[in-house]
Amino acid sequence: MKRPIFARMYARVRPTLDQHGAAEHRRRLLAGAVGEVIEVGAGDGGNFAHYPAEVSQVLAVEPEPFLRAHAEQAAAKAPVRVKVVEGTADQLPAPDASVDVVVVSLVLCSVPDQRIALAEARRVLRPGGELRFYEHVAAEPGRRLATVQRALDATIWPLFVGGCHTHRDTATAISSAGFTIEELDAFEFPPDQKTPAGPHILGRAVRTG
């Protein structure tokens, strides 16, 4: 899945966002993770430096070639073992019930179908396994921003931002996919700017059943 313009833009912007607070979000996202991990849509590997030592290995799945090459470079410097592979959220390269944690980080906005992607995450998780999520999401109903998001999603935004959609109720999608959300923090990022992708959630959910 080649998106060369978006991939280069993301690789350039991501370190700046990390400096302005996103690195702390990534640290919080991964704090306390243990065992075997699949990271879905690993991008250029921005999360890798934040994995705790209790993680035994990370299978990092990334479909975009330019970002995957950068992720492989980041994997070589990671504090834990990271293997970067080609793949997509709707067909993860792992057996059923084989991992302890699935990480989704700024990726559920751009998958073609959240329901399918979350079903795959649930499939590869062991019973009681964790879904760690950090995503930008739909604004609260009634806000003018929600109207703007819907308009952008129906027109130009996905075309120019790698298939991204700003108006997705990701927390509800997670709960509907067979997860129990145990931690959820909602915030605006960047905090000093108003952007269509400003509303964010960060948290942890557990596979039920």
Coordinates of N, CA and C in Angstrom, one line a residue:
M1 N 0.9 -1.2 0.0 CA 0.0 0.0 0.0 C 0.9 1.2 0.0
K2 N 1.1 1.8 -1.2 CA 2.0 2.9 -1.3 C 1.2 4.3 -1.1
R3 N 1.7 5.1 -0.2 CA 1.2 6.5 -0.1 C 2.4 7.4 0.2
P4 N 3.2 7.5 -0.9 CA 4.5 8.2 -0.7 C 4.5 9.6 -0.2
I5 N 3.5 10.4 -0.7 CA 3.4 11.8 -0.3 C 3.1 11.9 1.2
F6 N 2.0 11.2 1.6 CA 1.6 11.2 3.0 C 2.7 10.6 3.9
A7 N 3.4 9.5 3.4 CA 4.4 8.8 4.3 C 5.5 9.8 4.6
R8 N 6.0 10.5 3.6 CA 7.1 11.5 3.8 C 6.7 12.6 4.7
M9 N 5.4 13.1 4.5 CA 4.9 14.2 5.4 C 4.8 13.7 6.8
Y10 N 4.3 12.5 7.0 CA 4.2 11.9 8.4 C 5.6 11.8 9.0
A11 N 6.5 11.2 8.3 CA 7.9 11.0 8.8 C 8.6 12.3 9.2
R12 N 8.2 13.4 8.5 CA 8.8 14.7 8.8 C 8.1 15.4 10.0
V13 N 6.8 15.2 10.1 CA 6.0 15.9 11.2 C 6.0 15.1 12.5
R14 N 6.1 13.8 12.5 CA 5.9 13.0 13.7 C 7.0 13.4 14.8
P15 N 8.3 13.6 14.5 CA 9.2 14.0 15.6 C 8.8 15.3 16.2
T16 N 8.3 16.3 15.4 CA 8.0 17.6 16.0 C 6.8 17.4 16.9
L17 N 5.8 16.6 16.5 CA 4.6 16.4 17.4 C 5.1 15.7 18.7
D18 N 6.0 14.7 18.6 CA 6.6 14.1 19.8 C 7.2 15.1 20.7
Q19 N 7.9 16.0 20.2 CA 8.5 17.1 21.0 C 7.5 17.9 21.7
H20 N 6.3 18.0 21.2 CA 5.3 18.9 21.7 C 4.3 18.1 22.6
G21 N 4.6 16.9 22.9 CA 3.7 16.1 23.8 C 3.3 14.7 23.4
A22 N 3.4 14.4 22.1 CA 3.0 13.1 21.7 C 3.9 12.0 22.2
A23 N 5.2 12.3 22.5 CA 6.1 11.3 23.0 C 5.6 10.8 24.4
E24 N 5.1 11.8 25.2 CA 4.6 11.4 26.5 C 3.3 10.6 26.3
H25 N 2.5 10.9 25.3 CA 1.3 10.0 25.1 C 1.8 8.6 24.7
R26 N 2.8 8.5 23.9 CA 3.3 7.2 23.5 C 3.8 6.4 24.8
R27 N 4.5 7.1 25.6 CA 5.0 6.5 26.9 C 3.9 6.0 27.7
R28 N 2.8 6.8 27.9 CA 1.7 6.4 28.6 C 0.9 5.2 28.0
L29 N 0.9 5.2 26.7 CA 0.2 4.2 25.9 C 0.8 2.8 26.2
L30 N 2.1 2.8 26.3 CA 2.9 1.5 26.5 C 3.3 1.1 27.9
A31 N 3.1 2.0 28.8 CA 3.6 1.8 30.2 C 2.8 0.6 30.7
G32 N 3.6 -0.4 31.3 CA 3.0 -1.6 31.9 C 2.7 -2.7 31.0
A33 N 3.0 -2.5 29.7 CA 2.8 -3.6 28.7 C 3.8 -4.7 29.0
V34 N 3.4 -6.0 28.9 CA 4.2 -7.1 29.1 C 4.0 -8.2 28.0
G35 N 5.0 -9.0 27.8 CA 4.8 -10.2 27.0 C 5.0 -9.9 25.5
E36 N 4.2 -10.6 24.7 CA 4.3 -10.5 23.2 C 3.3 -9.5 22.7
V37 N 3.8 -8.6 21.8 CA 3.0 -7.5 21.3 C 2.9 -7.5 19.8
I38 N 1.7 -7.2 19.3 CA 1.6 -6.8 17.9 C 1.3 -5.3 17.9
E39 N 2.0 -4.5 17.1 CA 1.7 -3.1 16.9 C 1.2 -3.0 15.4
V40 N 0.0 -2.5 15.3 CA -0.7 -2.4 14.1 C -0.5 -1.0 13.5
G41 N 0.0 -0.9 12.2 CA 0.3 0.4 11.6 C 1.4 1.1 12.4
A42 N 2.5 0.5 12.4 CA 3.6 1.0 13.2 C 4.2 2.3 12.7
G43 N 3.9 2.7 11.4 CA 4.4 4.0 10.9 C 5.9 3.9 10.7
D44 N 6.6 5.0 11.2 CA 8.0 5.0 11.1 C 8.7 4.5 12.4
G45 N 7.9 3.9 13.2 CA 8.5 3.3 14.4 C 8.6 4.3 15.6
G46 N 7.8 5.3 15.6 CA 7.8 6.3 16.7 C 7.5 5.7 18.1
N47 N 6.8 4.6 18.2 CA 6.6 4.0 19.5 C 7.7 3.1 20.0
F48 N 8.6 2.7 19.2 CA 9.5 1.6 19.6 C 10.4 2.0 20.8
A49 N 10.8 3.2 20.9 CA 11.7 3.6 22.0 C 11.0 3.6 23.3
H50 N 9.7 3.5 23.3 CA 8.9 3.6 24.6 C 8.4 2.3 25.1
Y51 N 8.8 1.2 24.5 CA 8.4 -0.1 25.0 C 9.2 -0.5 26.2
P52 N 8.5 -0.9 27.3 CA 9.2 -1.3 28.5 C 9.9 -2.6 28.4
A53 N 10.9 -2.8 29.3 CA 11.7 -4.0 29.2 C 10.9 -5.3 29.4
E54 N 9.7 -5.2 30.0 CA 8.9 -6.4 30.3 C 8.3 -7.0 29.0
V55 N 8.3 -6.2 27.9 CA 7.9 -6.7 26.6 C 8.9 -7.6 26.0
S56 N 8.5 -8.9 25.7 CA 9.5 -9.8 25.2 C 9.8 -9.6 23.7
Q57 N 8.8 -9.3 22.9 CA 9.0 -9.0 21.5 C 7.8 -8.2 20.9
V58 N 8.1 -7.5 19.9 CA 7.1 -6.7 19.2 C 7.1 -7.1 17.7
L59 N 5.9 -7.5 17.2 CA 5.7 -7.7 15.8 C 5.1 -6.4 15.3
A60 N 5.8 -5.6 14.5 CA 5.3 -4.3 14.1 C 4.9 -4.5 12.6
V61 N 3.6 -4.2 12.4 CA 3.0 -4.4 11.1 C 2.8 -3.0 10.4
E62 N 3.3 -2.9 9.2 CA 3.2 -1.6 8.5 C 3.1 -1.8 7.0
P63 N 2.0 -1.4 6.4 CA 1.9 -1.6 4.9 C 2.6 -0.7 4.0
E64 N 3.0 0.5 4.5 CA 3.5 1.5 3.6 C 5.0 1.4 3.5
P65 N 5.6 1.2 2.3 CA 7.0 0.8 2.1 C 8.0 1.9 2.7
F66 N 7.8 3.1 2.5 CA 8.7 4.2 3.0 C 8.7 4.2 4.5
L67 N 7.5 4.2 5.1 CA 7.4 4.2 6.6 C 8.0 2.9 7.1
R68 N 7.8 1.8 6.4 CA 8.3 0.5 6.9 C 9.8 0.5 6.9
A69 N 10.4 1.1 5.9 CA 11.9 1.2 5.9 C 12.4 2.0 7.1
H70 N 11.7 3.1 7.4 CA 12.1 3.9 8.6 C 11.9 3.1 9.9
A71 N 10.8 2.4 9.9 CA 10.5 1.6 11.1 C 11.6 0.5 11.3
E72 N 12.1 0.0 10.3 CA 13.2 -1.0 10.4 C 14.5 -0.4 11.0
Q73 N 14.7 0.9 10.6 CA 15.9 1.6 11.2 C 15.6 1.8 12.7
A74 N 14.4 2.2 13.1 CA 14.0 2.5 14.5 C 14.1 1.2 15.3
A75 N 13.7 0.1 14.7 CA 13.7 -1.2 15.4 C 15.1 -1.6 15.8
A76 N 16.1 -1.2 15.0 CA 17.5 -1.6 15.3 C 18.0 -0.9 16.6
K77 N 17.3 0.2 17.0 CA 17.7 1.0 18.1 C 16.8 0.8 19.3
A78 N 15.8 0.0 19.2 CA 14.7 -0.1 20.2 C 15.3 -0.9 21.4
P79 N 14.7 -0.6 22.6 CA 15.2 -1.3 23.8 C 14.7 -2.7 24.0
V80 N 13.8 -3.1 23.1 CA 13.3 -4.5 23.1 C 13.4 -5.0 21.7
R81 N 13.1 -6.3 21.5 CA 13.2 -7.0 20.2 C 12.0 -6.6 19.4
V82 N 12.2 -6.0 18.2 CA 11.2 -5.6 17.3 C 11.4 -6.2 15.9
K83 N 10.4 -6.8 15.4 CA 10.5 -7.3 14.0 C 9.4 -6.6 13.2
V84 N 9.8 -5.9 12.1 CA 9.0 -5.1 11.3 C 8.6 -6.0 10.1
V85 N 7.3 -6.1 9.8 CA 6.8 -6.9 8.7 C 5.7 -6.1 7.9
E86 N 5.6 -6.5 6.6 CA 4.5 -5.9 5.8 C 3.2 -6.6 6.2
G87 N 2.1 -5.8 6.3 CA 0.8 -6.3 6.6 C -0.2 -5.2 6.8
T88 N -1.4 -5.6 7.0 CA -2.5 -4.7 7.1 C -3.3 -5.1 8.4
A89 N -4.1 -4.1 8.8 CA -4.9 -4.3 10.1 C -6.0 -5.3 9.9
D90 N -6.5 -5.5 8.7 CA -7.6 -6.4 8.4 C -7.1 -7.9 8.2
Q91 N -5.8 -8.1 8.2 CA -5.3 -9.5 8.1 C -3.9 -9.6 8.8
L92 N -4.0 -9.6 10.1 CA -2.7 -9.6 10.8 C -2.0 -10.9 10.7
P93 N -0.6 -10.9 10.5 CA 0.1 -12.1 10.3 C 0.5 -12.8 11.6
A94 N -0.5 -13.3 12.3 CA -0.3 -14.0 13.6 C -1.5 -15.0 13.8
P95 N -1.2 -16.1 14.5 CA -2.2 -17.0 14.8 C -3.3 -16.5 15.8
D96 N -4.4 -17.2 15.9 CA -5.4 -16.9 16.9 C -4.8 -17.0 18.3
A97 N -5.2 -16.0 19.2 CA -4.9 -16.1 20.6 C -3.4 -16.2 20.9
S98 N -2.5 -15.5 20.2 CA -1.1 -15.7 20.2 C -0.3 -14.6 20.9
V99 N -0.9 -13.4 21.2 CA -0.2 -12.3 21.8 C -0.9 -11.8 23.0
D100 N -0.1 -11.1 23.8 CA -0.6 -10.5 25.1 C -1.2 -9.1 24.9
V101 N -0.6 -8.3 24.0 CA -1.0 -7.0 23.8 C -1.1 -6.6 22.3
V102 N -2.1 -5.9 21.9 CA -2.2 -5.3 20.6 C -2.2 -3.8 20.8
V103 N -1.3 -3.1 20.0 CA -1.2 -1.7 20.1 C -1.7 -1.1 18.8
V104 N -2.7 -0.1 18.9 CA -3.1 0.7 17.8 C -2.9 2.1 18.1
S105 N -2.1 2.8 17.3 CA -1.6 4.2 17.6 C -1.8 5.0 16.3
L106 N -2.8 5.9 16.3 CA -3.1 6.8 15.2 C -3.2 6.0 13.9
V107 N -4.0 4.9 14.0 CA -4.1 4.0 12.8 C -5.6 3.7 12.6
L108 N -6.5 3.7 13.6 CA -7.9 3.3 13.4 C -8.6 4.4 12.7
C109 N -8.0 5.6 12.5 CA -8.7 6.6 11.7 C -8.6 6.3 10.2
S110 N -7.6 5.5 9.8 CA -7.3 5.3 8.4 C -7.6 3.9 7.9
V111 N -7.9 2.9 8.8 CA -8.3 1.6 8.3 C -9.6 1.7 7.5
P112 N -9.7 0.8 6.4 CA -11.0 0.9 5.7 C -12.2 0.6 6.5
D113 N -12.1 -0.3 7.5 CA -13.3 -0.8 8.3 C -12.8 -1.0 9.7
Q114 N -13.2 -0.2 10.6 CA -12.8 -0.4 12.0 C -13.3 -1.7 12.6
R115 N -14.5 -2.1 12.2 CA -15.0 -3.3 12.7 C -14.1 -4.5 12.4
I116 N -13.7 -4.6 11.1 CA -12.8 -5.7 10.7 C -11.5 -5.6 11.4
A117 N -10.9 -4.4 11.5 CA -9.6 -4.3 12.1 C -9.6 -4.7 13.6
L118 N -10.7 -4.3 14.3 CA -10.8 -4.6 15.7 C -11.1 -6.1 15.9
A119 N -11.8 -6.7 15.0 CA -12.1 -8.1 15.1 C -10.7 -8.9 14.9
E120 N -9.9 -8.4 14.1 CA -8.5 -9.0 13.9 C -7.7 -8.9 15.2
A121 N -7.8 -7.7 15.8 CA -7.0 -7.5 17.0 C -7.5 -8.4 18.1
R122 N -8.8 -8.6 18.2 CA -9.4 -9.5 19.2 C -9.0 -10.9 18.9
R123 N -9.0 -11.3 17.6 CA -8.6 -12.7 17.2 C -7.2 -13.1 17.7
V124 N -6.2 -12.2 17.5 CA -4.9 -12.5 17.8 C -4.5 -12.4 19.3
L125 N -5.4 -11.7 20.1 CA -5.2 -11.6 21.5 C -5.6 -12.8 22.3
R126 N -4.8 -13.2 23.3 CA -5.2 -14.2 24.2 C -6.3 -13.7 25.1
P127 N -7.2 -14.6 25.6 CA -8.2 -14.2 26.5 C -7.7 -13.4 27.6
G128 N -8.3 -12.2 27.9 CA -7.7 -11.3 28.9 C -6.6 -10.4 28.4
G129 N -6.2 -10.6 27.1 CA -5.2 -9.7 26.6 C -5.7 -8.3 26.4
E130 N -4.7 -7.4 26.2 CA -5.0 -6.0 26.2 C -4.9 -5.3 24.8
L131 N -5.8 -4.4 24.6 CA -5.7 -3.5 23.4 C -5.3 -2.2 24.0
R132 N -4.2 -1.7 23.6 CA -3.7 -0.3 23.9 C -4.0 0.6 22.8
F133 N -4.7 1.7 23.0 CA -5.1 2.6 21.9 C -4.8 4.0 22.2
Y134 N -4.4 4.7 21.1 CA -4.1 6.1 21.1 C -4.5 6.6 19.8
E135 N -5.7 7.3 19.7 CA -6.3 7.7 18.4 C -6.9 9.1 18.5
H136 N -6.9 9.7 17.3 CA -7.8 10.9 17.3 C -9.2 10.5 16.8
V137 N -10.2 11.2 17.3 CA -11.6 10.7 17.2 C -12.5 11.8 16.9
A138 N -13.8 11.4 16.7 CA -14.9 12.4 16.5 C -15.0 13.4 17.6
A139 N -15.3 14.6 17.3 CA -15.7 15.6 18.3 C -17.0 15.2 19.0
E140 N -17.3 15.7 20.1 CA -18.6 15.4 20.8 C -19.7 15.9 20.0
P141 N -20.8 15.2 19.9 CA -22.0 15.6 19.2 C -22.5 17.0 19.6
G142 N -22.9 17.8 18.6 CA -23.3 19.1 18.9 C -22.3 20.2 18.8
R143 N -21.0 19.8 18.8 CA -19.9 20.8 18.6 C -19.8 21.1 17.1
R144 N -19.5 22.3 16.8 CA -19.3 22.7 15.4 C -18.3 21.9 14.7
L145 N -17.2 21.5 15.5 CA -16.1 20.7 15.0 C -16.6 19.4 14.4
A146 N -17.6 18.8 15.0 CA -18.2 17.5 14.5 C -18.7 17.7 13.1
T147 N -19.4 18.8 12.9 CA -20.0 19.1 11.5 C -18.8 19.3 10.5
V148 N -17.8 20.0 11.0 CA -16.6 20.2 10.1 C -16.0 18.9 9.8
Q149 N -15.8 18.0 10.8 CA -15.2 16.7 10.5 C -16.0 15.9 9.5
R150 N -17.3 15.8 9.7 CA -18.1 15.0 8.7 C -17.9 15.6 7.3
A151 N -17.9 16.9 7.2 CA -17.8 17.5 5.8 C -16.4 17.1 5.2
L152 N -15.4 17.2 6.0 CA -14.0 16.9 5.5 C -13.9 15.5 5.2
D153 N -14.4 14.6 6.0 CA -14.3 13.2 5.7 C -15.0 12.8 4.4
A154 N -16.1 13.5 4.0 CA -16.8 13.2 2.8 C -16.2 13.8 1.6
T155 N -15.2 14.6 1.8 CA -14.6 15.3 0.6 C -13.1 15.1 0.5
I156 N -12.3 16.1 1.0 CA -10.9 16.1 0.7 C -9.9 15.4 1.7
W157 N -10.4 15.4 3.0 CA -9.4 14.9 4.0 C -8.8 13.6 3.8
P158 N -9.6 12.5 3.5 CA -9.0 11.2 3.3 C -8.0 11.1 2.1
L159 N -8.3 12.0 1.1 CA -7.5 11.9 -0.1 C -6.1 12.5 0.2
F160 N -6.0 13.5 1.0 CA -4.7 14.1 1.3 C -4.0 13.7 2.5
V161 N -4.7 12.9 3.4 CA -4.1 12.5 4.7 C -4.1 11.0 4.8
G162 N -3.7 10.3 3.7 CA -3.5 8.9 3.8 C -4.7 8.0 4.2
G163 N -5.9 8.5 3.7 CA -7.0 7.7 4.1 C -7.6 8.0 5.4
C164 N -7.1 9.0 6.1 CA -7.5 9.3 7.5 C -9.0 9.8 7.5
H165 N -9.7 9.5 8.5 CA -11.1 10.0 8.8 C -11.1 10.7 10.2
T166 N -11.6 11.9 10.3 CA -11.6 12.6 11.5 C -12.8 12.3 12.4
H167 N -13.9 11.8 11.8 CA -15.1 11.7 12.6 C -15.5 10.2 12.8
R168 N -14.7 9.6 13.6 CA -14.9 8.2 13.9 C -15.1 8.0 15.4
D169 N -16.1 7.3 15.9 CA -16.4 7.1 17.3 C -15.6 5.8 17.7
T170 N -14.3 6.0 17.9 CA -13.5 4.8 18.0 C -13.7 4.1 19.4
A171 N -14.0 4.8 20.4 CA -14.2 4.2 21.7 C -15.5 3.2 21.6
T172 N -16.5 3.7 21.0 CA -17.7 2.9 20.8 C -17.4 1.6 20.0
A173 N -16.6 1.8 18.9 CA -16.2 0.7 18.1 C -15.4 -0.3 18.8
I174 N -14.5 0.1 19.7 CA -13.8 -0.8 20.5 C -14.7 -1.6 21.5
S175 N -15.6 -1.0 22.1 CA -16.5 -1.7 23.0 C -17.4 -2.6 22.2
S176 N -17.8 -2.3 21.0 CA -18.7 -3.1 20.2 C -18.0 -4.3 19.7
A177 N -16.6 -4.3 19.7 CA -15.8 -5.4 19.1 C -15.5 -6.5 20.1
G178 N -16.0 -6.4 21.3 CA -15.8 -7.4 22.3 C -14.6 -7.1 23.2
F179 N -14.5 -5.8 23.5 CA -13.5 -5.3 24.5 C -14.2 -4.6 25.6
T180 N -13.6 -4.7 26.8 CA -14.1 -3.8 27.9 C -13.0 -2.8 28.1
I181 N -13.4 -1.5 28.0 CA -12.5 -0.4 28.2 C -12.3 -0.2 29.7
E182 N -11.0 -0.3 30.1 CA -10.8 -0.2 31.6 C -10.1 1.2 31.9
E183 N -9.5 1.8 30.9 CA -8.9 3.1 31.1 C -9.2 3.9 29.9
L184 N -9.6 5.2 30.1 CA -9.9 6.0 28.9 C -9.6 7.5 29.3
D185 N -8.7 8.1 28.6 CA -8.4 9.6 28.8 C -8.8 10.3 27.5
A186 N -9.6 11.3 27.5 CA -9.9 12.1 26.4 C -9.3 13.5 26.5
F187 N -8.7 14.0 25.4 CA -8.0 15.3 25.5 C -7.9 15.9 24.1
E188 N -7.5 17.1 24.0 CA -7.3 17.8 22.7 C -5.7 17.9 22.5
F189 N -5.3 17.5 21.3 CA -3.9 17.6 21.0 C -3.7 18.0 19.5
P190 N -2.8 19.0 19.3 CA -2.1 19.8 20.3 C -3.1 20.7 21.1
P191 N -2.7 20.9 22.4 CA -3.7 21.6 23.3 C -3.8 23.1 22.9
D192 N -2.9 23.7 22.2 CA -3.0 25.1 21.9 C -3.4 25.4 20.5
Q193 N -3.9 24.3 19.8 CA -4.3 24.5 18.4 C -5.7 23.9 18.2
K194 N -6.5 24.4 17.3 CA -7.8 23.8 17.0 C -7.6 23.2 15.6
T195 N -7.7 21.9 15.5 CA -7.6 21.2 14.2 C -8.7 20.2 14.1
P196 N -9.0 19.8 12.9 CA -10.1 18.8 12.7 C -9.7 17.4 13.4
A197 N -8.4 17.2 13.6 CA -8.0 15.9 14.2 C -7.6 16.2 15.7
G198 N -8.1 17.2 16.3 CA -7.7 17.6 17.6 C -8.2 16.6 18.8
P199 N -9.4 16.2 18.8 CA -9.9 15.3 19.8 C -9.2 14.0 19.8
H200 N -8.6 13.6 21.0 CA -7.9 12.3 21.1 C -8.4 11.5 22.2
I201 N -8.2 10.2 22.1 CA -8.4 9.3 23.3 C -7.2 8.4 23.5
L202 N -6.9 8.0 24.7 CA -5.8 7.2 25.0 C -6.2 6.2 26.1
G203 N -6.0 4.9 26.0 CA -6.5 4.1 27.0 C -6.1 2.6 26.8
R204 N -6.8 1.8 27.5 CA -6.5 0.4 27.6 C -7.9 -0.4 27.7
A205 N -8.0 -1.4 26.9 CA -9.2 -2.3 26.9 C -8.7 -3.7 27.0
V206 N -9.6 -4.6 27.5 CA -9.3 -6.0 27.7 C -10.3 -6.8 26.8
R207 N -9.7 -7.8 26.2 CA -10.5 -8.8 25.4 C -11.4 -9.5 26.4
T208 N -12.7 -9.5 26.1 CA -13.7 -10.2 26.9 C -14.1 -11.5 26.1
G209 N -14.4 -12.5 26.9 CA -14.9 -13.8 26.3 C -13.8 -14.7 25.8

